[in-house]
Structures are given as C-alpha cells and as structure tokens.
Short mmCIF file of C-alpha atoms in Angstrom, two decimals:
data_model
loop_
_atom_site.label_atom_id
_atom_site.label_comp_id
_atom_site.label_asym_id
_atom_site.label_seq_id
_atom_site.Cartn_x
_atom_site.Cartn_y
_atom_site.Cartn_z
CA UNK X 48 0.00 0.00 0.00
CA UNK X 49 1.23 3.92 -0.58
CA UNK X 50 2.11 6.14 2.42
CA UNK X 51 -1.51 7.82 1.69
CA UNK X 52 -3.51 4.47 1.16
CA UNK X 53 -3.72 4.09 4.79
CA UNK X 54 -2.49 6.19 8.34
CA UNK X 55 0.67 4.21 9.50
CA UNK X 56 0.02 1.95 12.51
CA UNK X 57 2.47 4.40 15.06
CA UNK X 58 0.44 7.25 14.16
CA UNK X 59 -2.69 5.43 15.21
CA UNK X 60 -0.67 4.37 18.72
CA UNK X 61 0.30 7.87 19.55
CA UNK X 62 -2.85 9.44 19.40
CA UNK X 63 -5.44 7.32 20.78
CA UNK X 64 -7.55 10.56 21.49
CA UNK X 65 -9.28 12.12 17.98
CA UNK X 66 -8.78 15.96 18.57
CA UNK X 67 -9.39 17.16 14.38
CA UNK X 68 -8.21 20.33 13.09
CA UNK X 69 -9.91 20.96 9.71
CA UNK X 70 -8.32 23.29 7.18
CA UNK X 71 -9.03 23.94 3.23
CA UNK X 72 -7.53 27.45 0.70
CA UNK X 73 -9.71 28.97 2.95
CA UNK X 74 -7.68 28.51 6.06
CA UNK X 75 -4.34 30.03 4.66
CA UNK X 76 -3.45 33.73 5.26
CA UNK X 77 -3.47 34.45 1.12
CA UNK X 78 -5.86 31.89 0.42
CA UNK X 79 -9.72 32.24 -1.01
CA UNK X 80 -12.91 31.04 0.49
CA UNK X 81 -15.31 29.85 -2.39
CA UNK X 82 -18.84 28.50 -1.79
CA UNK X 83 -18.53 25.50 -2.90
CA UNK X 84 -15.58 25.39 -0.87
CA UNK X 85 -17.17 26.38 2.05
CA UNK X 86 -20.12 24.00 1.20
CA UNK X 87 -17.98 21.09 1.20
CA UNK X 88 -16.46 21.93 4.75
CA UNK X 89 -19.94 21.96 5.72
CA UNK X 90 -20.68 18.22 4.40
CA UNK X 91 -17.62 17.24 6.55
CA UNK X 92 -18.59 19.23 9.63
CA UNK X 93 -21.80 17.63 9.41
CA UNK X 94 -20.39 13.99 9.02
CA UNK X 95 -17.91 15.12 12.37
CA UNK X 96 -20.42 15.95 13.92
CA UNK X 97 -22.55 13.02 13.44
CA UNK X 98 -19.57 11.03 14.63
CA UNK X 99 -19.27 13.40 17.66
CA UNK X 100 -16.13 13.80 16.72
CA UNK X 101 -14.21 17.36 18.95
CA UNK X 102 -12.91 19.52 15.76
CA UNK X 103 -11.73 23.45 14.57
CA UNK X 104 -11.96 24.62 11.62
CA UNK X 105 -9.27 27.77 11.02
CA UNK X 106 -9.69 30.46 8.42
CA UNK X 107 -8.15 33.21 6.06
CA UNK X 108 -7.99 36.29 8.44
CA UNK X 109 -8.72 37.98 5.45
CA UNK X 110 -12.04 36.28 4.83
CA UNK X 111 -12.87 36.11 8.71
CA UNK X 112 -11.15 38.30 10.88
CA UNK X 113 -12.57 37.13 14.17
CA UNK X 114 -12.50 33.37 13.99
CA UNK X 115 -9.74 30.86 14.63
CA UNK X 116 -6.24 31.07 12.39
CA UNK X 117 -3.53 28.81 11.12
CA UNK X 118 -1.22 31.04 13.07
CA UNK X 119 -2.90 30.64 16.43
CA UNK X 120 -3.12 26.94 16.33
CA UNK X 121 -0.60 24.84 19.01
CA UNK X 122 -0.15 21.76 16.30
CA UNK X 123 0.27 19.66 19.67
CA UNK X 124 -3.49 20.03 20.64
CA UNK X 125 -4.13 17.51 17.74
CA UNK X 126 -4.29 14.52 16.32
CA UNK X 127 -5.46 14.87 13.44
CA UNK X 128 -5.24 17.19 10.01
CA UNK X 129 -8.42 17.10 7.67
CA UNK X 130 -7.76 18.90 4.26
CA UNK X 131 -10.91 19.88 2.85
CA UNK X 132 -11.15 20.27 -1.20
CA UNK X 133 -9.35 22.25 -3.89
CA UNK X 134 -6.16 20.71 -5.44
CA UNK X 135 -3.63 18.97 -2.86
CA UNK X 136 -0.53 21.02 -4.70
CA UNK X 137 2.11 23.64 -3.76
CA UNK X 138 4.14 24.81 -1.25
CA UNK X 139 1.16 26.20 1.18
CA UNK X 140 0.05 22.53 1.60
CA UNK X 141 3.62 21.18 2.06
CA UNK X 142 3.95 23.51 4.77
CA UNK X 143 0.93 21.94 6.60
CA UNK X 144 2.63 18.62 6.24
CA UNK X 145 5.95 19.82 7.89
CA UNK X 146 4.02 21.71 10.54
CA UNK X 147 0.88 18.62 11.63
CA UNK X 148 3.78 16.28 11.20
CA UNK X 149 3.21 14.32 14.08
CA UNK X 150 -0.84 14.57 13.26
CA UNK X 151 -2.45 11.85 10.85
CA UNK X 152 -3.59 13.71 8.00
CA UNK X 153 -6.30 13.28 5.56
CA UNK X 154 -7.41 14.82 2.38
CA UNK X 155 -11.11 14.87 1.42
CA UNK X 156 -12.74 15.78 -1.74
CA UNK X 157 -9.70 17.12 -2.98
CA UNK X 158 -8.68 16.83 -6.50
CA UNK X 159 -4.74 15.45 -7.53
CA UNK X 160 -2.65 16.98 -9.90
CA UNK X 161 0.74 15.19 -9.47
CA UNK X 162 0.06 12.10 -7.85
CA UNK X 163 4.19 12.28 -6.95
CA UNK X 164 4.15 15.89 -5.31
CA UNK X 165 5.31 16.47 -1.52
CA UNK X 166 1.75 18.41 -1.29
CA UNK X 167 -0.01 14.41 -1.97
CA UNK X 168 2.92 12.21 -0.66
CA UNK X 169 2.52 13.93 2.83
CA UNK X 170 -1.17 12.97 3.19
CA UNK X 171 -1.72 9.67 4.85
CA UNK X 172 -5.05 8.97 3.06
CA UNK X 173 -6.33 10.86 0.47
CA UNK X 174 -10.10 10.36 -0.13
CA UNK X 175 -9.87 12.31 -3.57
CA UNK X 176 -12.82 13.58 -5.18
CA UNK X 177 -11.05 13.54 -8.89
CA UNK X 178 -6.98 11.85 -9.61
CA UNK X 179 -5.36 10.61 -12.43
CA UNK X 180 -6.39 6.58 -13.19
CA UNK X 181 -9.29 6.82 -10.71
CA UNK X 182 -12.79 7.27 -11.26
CA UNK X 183 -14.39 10.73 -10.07
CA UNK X 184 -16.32 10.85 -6.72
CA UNK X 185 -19.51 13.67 -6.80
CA UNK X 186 -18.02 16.81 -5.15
CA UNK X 187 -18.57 17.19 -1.29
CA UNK X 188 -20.49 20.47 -2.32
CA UNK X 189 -23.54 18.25 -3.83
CA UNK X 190 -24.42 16.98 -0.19
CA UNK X 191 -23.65 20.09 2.27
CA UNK X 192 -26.86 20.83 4.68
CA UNK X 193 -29.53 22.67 2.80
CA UNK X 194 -29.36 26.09 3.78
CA UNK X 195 -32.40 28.65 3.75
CA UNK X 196 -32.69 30.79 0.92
CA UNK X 197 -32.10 34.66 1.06
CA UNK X 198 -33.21 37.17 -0.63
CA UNK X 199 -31.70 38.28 -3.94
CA UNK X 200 -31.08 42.08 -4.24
CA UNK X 201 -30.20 43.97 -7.40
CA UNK X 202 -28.18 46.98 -6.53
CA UNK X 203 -28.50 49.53 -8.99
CA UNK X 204 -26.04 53.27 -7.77
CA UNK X 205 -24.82 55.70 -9.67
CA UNK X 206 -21.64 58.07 -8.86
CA UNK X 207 -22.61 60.75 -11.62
CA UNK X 208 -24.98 63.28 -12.28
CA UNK X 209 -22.85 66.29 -11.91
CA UNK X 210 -25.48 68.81 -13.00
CA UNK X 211 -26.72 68.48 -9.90
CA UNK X 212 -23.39 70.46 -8.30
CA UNK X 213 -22.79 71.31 -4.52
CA UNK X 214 -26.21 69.22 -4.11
CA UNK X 215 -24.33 66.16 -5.28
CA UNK X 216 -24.36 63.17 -2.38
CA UNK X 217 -23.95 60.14 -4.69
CA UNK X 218 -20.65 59.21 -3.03
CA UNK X 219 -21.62 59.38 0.74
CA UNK X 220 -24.80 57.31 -0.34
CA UNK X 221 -22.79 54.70 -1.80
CA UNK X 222 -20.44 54.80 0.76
CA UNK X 223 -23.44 54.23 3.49
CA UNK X 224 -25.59 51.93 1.44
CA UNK X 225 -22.46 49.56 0.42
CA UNK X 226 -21.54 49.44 3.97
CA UNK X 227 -24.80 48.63 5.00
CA UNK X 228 -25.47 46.15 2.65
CA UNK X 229 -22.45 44.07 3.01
CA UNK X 230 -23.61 43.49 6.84
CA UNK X 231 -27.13 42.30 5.11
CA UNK X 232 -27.63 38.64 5.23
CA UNK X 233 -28.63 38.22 1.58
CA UNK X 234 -27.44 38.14 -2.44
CA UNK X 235 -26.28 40.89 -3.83
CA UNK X 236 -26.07 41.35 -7.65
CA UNK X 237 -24.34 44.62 -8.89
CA UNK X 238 -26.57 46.04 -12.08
CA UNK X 239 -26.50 48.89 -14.32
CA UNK X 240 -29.10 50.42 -15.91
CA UNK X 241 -26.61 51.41 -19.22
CA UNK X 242 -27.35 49.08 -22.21
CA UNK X 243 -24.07 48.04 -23.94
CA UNK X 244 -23.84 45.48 -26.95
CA UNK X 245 -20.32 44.51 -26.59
CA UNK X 246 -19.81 44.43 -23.18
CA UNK X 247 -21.23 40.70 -21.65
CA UNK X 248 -21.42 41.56 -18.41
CA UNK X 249 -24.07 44.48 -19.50
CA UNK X 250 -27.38 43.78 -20.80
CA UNK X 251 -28.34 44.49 -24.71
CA UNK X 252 -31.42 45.55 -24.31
CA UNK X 253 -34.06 46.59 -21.79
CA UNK X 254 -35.86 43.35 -22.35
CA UNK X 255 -32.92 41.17 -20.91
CA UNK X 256 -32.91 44.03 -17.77
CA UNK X 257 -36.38 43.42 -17.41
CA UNK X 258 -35.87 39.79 -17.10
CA UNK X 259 -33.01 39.98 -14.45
CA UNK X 260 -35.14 42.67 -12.05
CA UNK X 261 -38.22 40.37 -12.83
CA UNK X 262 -36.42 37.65 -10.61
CA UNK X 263 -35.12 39.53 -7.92
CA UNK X 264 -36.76 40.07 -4.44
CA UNK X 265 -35.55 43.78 -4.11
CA UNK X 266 -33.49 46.41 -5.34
CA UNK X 267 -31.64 48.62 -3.82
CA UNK X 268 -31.15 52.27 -5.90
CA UNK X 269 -30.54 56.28 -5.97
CA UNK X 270 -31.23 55.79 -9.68
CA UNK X 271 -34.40 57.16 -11.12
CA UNK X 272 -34.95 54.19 -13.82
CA UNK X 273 -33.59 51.97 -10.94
CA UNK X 274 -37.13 52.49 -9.46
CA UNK X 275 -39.39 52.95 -12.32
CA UNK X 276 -37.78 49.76 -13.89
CA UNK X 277 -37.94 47.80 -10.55
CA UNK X 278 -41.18 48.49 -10.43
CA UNK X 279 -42.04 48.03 -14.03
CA UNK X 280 -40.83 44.45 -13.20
CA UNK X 281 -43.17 43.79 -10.37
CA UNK X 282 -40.10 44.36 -8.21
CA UNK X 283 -40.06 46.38 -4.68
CA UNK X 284 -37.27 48.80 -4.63
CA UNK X 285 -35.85 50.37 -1.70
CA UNK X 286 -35.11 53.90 -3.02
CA UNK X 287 -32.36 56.57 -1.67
CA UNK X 288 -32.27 59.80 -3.35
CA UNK X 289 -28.73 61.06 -4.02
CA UNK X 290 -29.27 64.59 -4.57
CA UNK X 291 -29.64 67.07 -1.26
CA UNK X 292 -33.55 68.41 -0.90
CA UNK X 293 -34.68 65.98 -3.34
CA UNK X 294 -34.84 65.69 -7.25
CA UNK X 295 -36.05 63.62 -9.90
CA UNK X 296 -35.57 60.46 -8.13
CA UNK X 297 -38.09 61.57 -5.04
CA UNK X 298 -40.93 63.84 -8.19
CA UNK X 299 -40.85 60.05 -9.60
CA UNK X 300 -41.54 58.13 -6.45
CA UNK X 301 -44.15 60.38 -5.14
CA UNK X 302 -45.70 60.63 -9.03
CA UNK X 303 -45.71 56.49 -8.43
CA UNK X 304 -46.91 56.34 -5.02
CA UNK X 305 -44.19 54.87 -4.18
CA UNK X 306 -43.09 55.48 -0.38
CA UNK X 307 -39.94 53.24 0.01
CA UNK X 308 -37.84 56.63 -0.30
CA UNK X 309 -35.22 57.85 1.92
CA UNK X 310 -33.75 61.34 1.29
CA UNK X 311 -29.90 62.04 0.89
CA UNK X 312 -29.53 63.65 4.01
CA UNK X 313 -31.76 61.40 6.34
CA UNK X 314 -30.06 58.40 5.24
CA UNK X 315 -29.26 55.90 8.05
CA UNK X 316 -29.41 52.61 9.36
CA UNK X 317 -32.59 52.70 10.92
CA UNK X 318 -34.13 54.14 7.81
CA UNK X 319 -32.46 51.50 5.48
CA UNK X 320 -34.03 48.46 7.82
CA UNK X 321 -37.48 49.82 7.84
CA UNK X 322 -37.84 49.95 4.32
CA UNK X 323 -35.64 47.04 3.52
CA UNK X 324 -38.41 44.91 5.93
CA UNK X 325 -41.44 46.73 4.49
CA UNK X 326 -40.20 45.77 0.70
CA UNK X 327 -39.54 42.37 1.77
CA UNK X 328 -43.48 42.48 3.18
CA UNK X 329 -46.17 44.31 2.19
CA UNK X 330 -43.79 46.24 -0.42
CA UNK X 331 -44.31 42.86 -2.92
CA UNK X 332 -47.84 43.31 -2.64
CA UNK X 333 -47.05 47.35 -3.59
CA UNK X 334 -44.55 46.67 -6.28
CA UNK X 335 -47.22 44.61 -8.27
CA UNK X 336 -50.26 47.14 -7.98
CA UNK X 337 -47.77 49.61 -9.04
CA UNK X 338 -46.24 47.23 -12.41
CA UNK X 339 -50.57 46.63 -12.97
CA UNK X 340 -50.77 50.72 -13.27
CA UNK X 341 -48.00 51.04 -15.47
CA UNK X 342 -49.56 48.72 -17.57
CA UNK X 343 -53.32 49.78 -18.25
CA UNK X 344 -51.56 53.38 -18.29
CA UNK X 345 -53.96 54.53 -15.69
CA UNK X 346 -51.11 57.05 -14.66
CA UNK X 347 -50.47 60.23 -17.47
CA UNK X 348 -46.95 60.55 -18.69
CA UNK X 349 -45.39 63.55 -21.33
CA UNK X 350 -46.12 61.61 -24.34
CA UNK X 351 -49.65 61.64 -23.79
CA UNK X 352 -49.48 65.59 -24.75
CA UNK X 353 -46.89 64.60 -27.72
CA UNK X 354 -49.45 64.81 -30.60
CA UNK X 355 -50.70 68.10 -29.56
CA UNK X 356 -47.57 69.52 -28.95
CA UNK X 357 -46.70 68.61 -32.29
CA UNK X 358 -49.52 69.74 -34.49
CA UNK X 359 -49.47 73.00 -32.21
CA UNK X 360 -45.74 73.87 -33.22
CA UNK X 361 -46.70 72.48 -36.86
CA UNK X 362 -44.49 74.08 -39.42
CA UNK X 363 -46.13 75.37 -42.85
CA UNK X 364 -43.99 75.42 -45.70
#
C-alpha cells in the first residue's frame, strides 16, 4: 500500500484521542474562500459531527477576521489534520505537512494533480474527489446541509450626475448603502441600468434588464430608472435619493406612489431596515399594484401631450 492508502500503525498508537483540526484554501493567510468550498467543509462538519467527533476549523484572516487562524493553532493540541477540497498542490500545503507532522492527515474531496508531489505524498489517506487513473467521486459540495434561501437584491447606484453640483451626495450614499449592505444577510447582484452590446457583463437591451429585475426580491437604488424599472418588473425597490432636498428620483416616487424613499440627508441605518423589511413584506404586494398601473396606463406621462404639442408647433412650408 502507498504512504496515503492508509495512516501508518504508530500514528494510530500515539494518538489514541481524535482531537481534528480541519483546514481547506480557505484557512491560509493568502488563500480564497469559495462557496462551494465552504459547502464542502460543511458536508464534513456535518459527518464530524454526526460522529461526535471534537474539531476546529481555522480560516483566512482575510475572509474572517474574528474566527480561529492557522497562526494561532498549538499543532500539539491535535491529532489529526483534515484537508478539505481544492487541489492537494504547492508549497502552502507542504507547509501543513511539515508543521501537523506528528498529526495523521487526511485529504477529502480534494482533487490530484501530481500524484508524486510532496503536497499528496505527505497525506496519509487521500479520499480524492477527482486523480489521475481513478474514477471521479460527486463533489462534497452536492451533499452540504440545505441552507435557507435569502433574498436576492439587485443593486443599482450611480456616482454621476454632476449637473446636480454642490447638491451632489452620490458618493456618501454609496459609501453608506455599500456598507450597509455588506452586513445584510442576503445576495447581492451589482446592475446597471446602461445598455451596452459589446460588453457581456451588461445587458443588450431593456428586455434582458427586465428579465433579471423580474427575478429579484428587491433592489436597492438612488437611480431614477432603478425604481421605475424595478417596479415596471413587479419588483419592490428600496429607493435613496442622491441629490440634497430631493430631485427627480423623489418627483418620480411620489408621481408612483411609491413610499420606500429615503432622502440624501436622512439616510441611516434605521431608515435603510425599515424599508428594507417593508419591501420584503407588504412592499411585494405594492410593487405589483404599481407594475398593474404602469400597464393599463392609468397614470399620465409627457407623451400623452406629444401629438398636440406637435400639431401645435406644426411648421407650414
């Protein structure tokens, strides 16, 4: 058998007491925490658990500043290593090996590059998920604990509109709603409202914008067509006006009814939750009474006057 077949028989007589650190790219200090990373270390917490199995997981400082590090770890408090998926390679995992070397250590869902690398050699089992001349295994992602769904928010901000001069607060209300929102439990999708035909990450037309705020449970703007769109769409939209004393973004909520609206200079927390809650609510119900209006064109716009305008300022030749 290989040195990572099976966990040689004086490892298994040293530590007769299972004390587990587990460990993954998102454990080291320039490492990167991806959810189906963090997905599969849920699968194995889960199975640890089950086991009641004592364990600590340890993570980037830069993705979690507060929890449990590689750095802080005594080595000595365990027995054994669990390397949770990504590819067993480079010098990061070797170091893990040199450091846990008196600690069994195991590799789960992992894939193998170079079956002959320190980074696999120093594993004593390696339960890969994909390696050359072995059939794959279903990624440890696939079977993680459902979790609850959140709600998907479109975030829709602009940082111009200089005619508006000293009035101009797009930049504080970015500041304060980005900040807010990244303490918001939830899924946030950056939008724009420009249209761009070579750019993929922009949508064509206003159909395939339509289709994307259509599916969303809120959005988040200090754009006028933010909120006329979102609402278009059946969509509530929590709406922060960027310009001091109000502009076009607060005539076109109040000429919609709609009262999710929180001016430039009142914008807080406090504000920000109330409406975020009451969009999440009632504001569903509100969005599509408002998207029903827009559509039997119960409420007047410009172009209604158009034609008379037009024959009015006809020109005789």
């Amino acid at each position: 058998m290989s040195a990572h077949d099976v966990r040689p028989p004086d490892v298994r007589q040293r530590l007769p007491r299972r004390r587990i650190l587990v460990a993954g790219w998102f454990s080291f200090r320039d490492g990167e925490a991806t959810a189906g990373d963090v997905l599969a270390l849920r699968r194995v917490e889960d199975v640890l658990r089950r086991a009641g199995d004592a364990y600590d997981v340890v993570w980037s400082p830069g993705f979690r500043a507060g929890a449990l590090h590689l750095d802080e770890v005594r080595p000595e408090d365990y027995s054994h290593l669990v390397f949770v998926c990504g590819p067993v390679h480079g010098p990061q995992v070797e170091e893990l090996h040199r450091r846990f070397a008196h600690c069994a250590r195991i590799a789960v869902g992992t894939s193998v590059v170079d079956p002959d690398s320190a980074a696999v050699t120093g594993f004593h089992r390696i339960l890969a998920r994909d390696a050359p001349m072995a059939s794959p295994v279903e990624d440890l992602s696939a079977r993680a604990p459902v979790v609850p769904v959140r709600p998907v928010v479109g975030v829709i901000l602009t940082h111009g509109q200089h005619e508006y001069g000293a009035q101009r607060r797009h930049d504080d209300v970015a500041r304060t709603v980005t900040r807010w929102l990244a303490e918001r439990d939830c899924a946030r999708l950056e939008l724009d409202t420009r249209l761009d035909t070579h750019d993929w990450r922009l949508s064509a037309t206003p159909a395939q914008l339509l289709s994307v705020l259509a599916r969303l449970d809120l959005v988040v703007t200090d754009r006028l067509h933010g909120l006329v769109l979102a609402l278009r769409a059946g969509t509530p939209a929590l709406v922060i006006d960027p310009v001091e004393g109000g502009a076009k973004v607060s005539a076109q909520a109040r000429t919609c009814g709609w009262p999710a609206l929180i001016a430039a200079e009142r914008l807080d927390g406090r504000l920000l939750e109330r409406w975020w809650d009451w969009c999440l609510t009632s504001g569903r119900v509100a969005a599509r009474q408002v998207r029903a209006e827009f559509l039997e064109g119960s409420l007047p716009d410009s172009a209604d006057e158009l034609l008379t305008a037009l024959e009015e300022l006809r020109v005789t030749g």
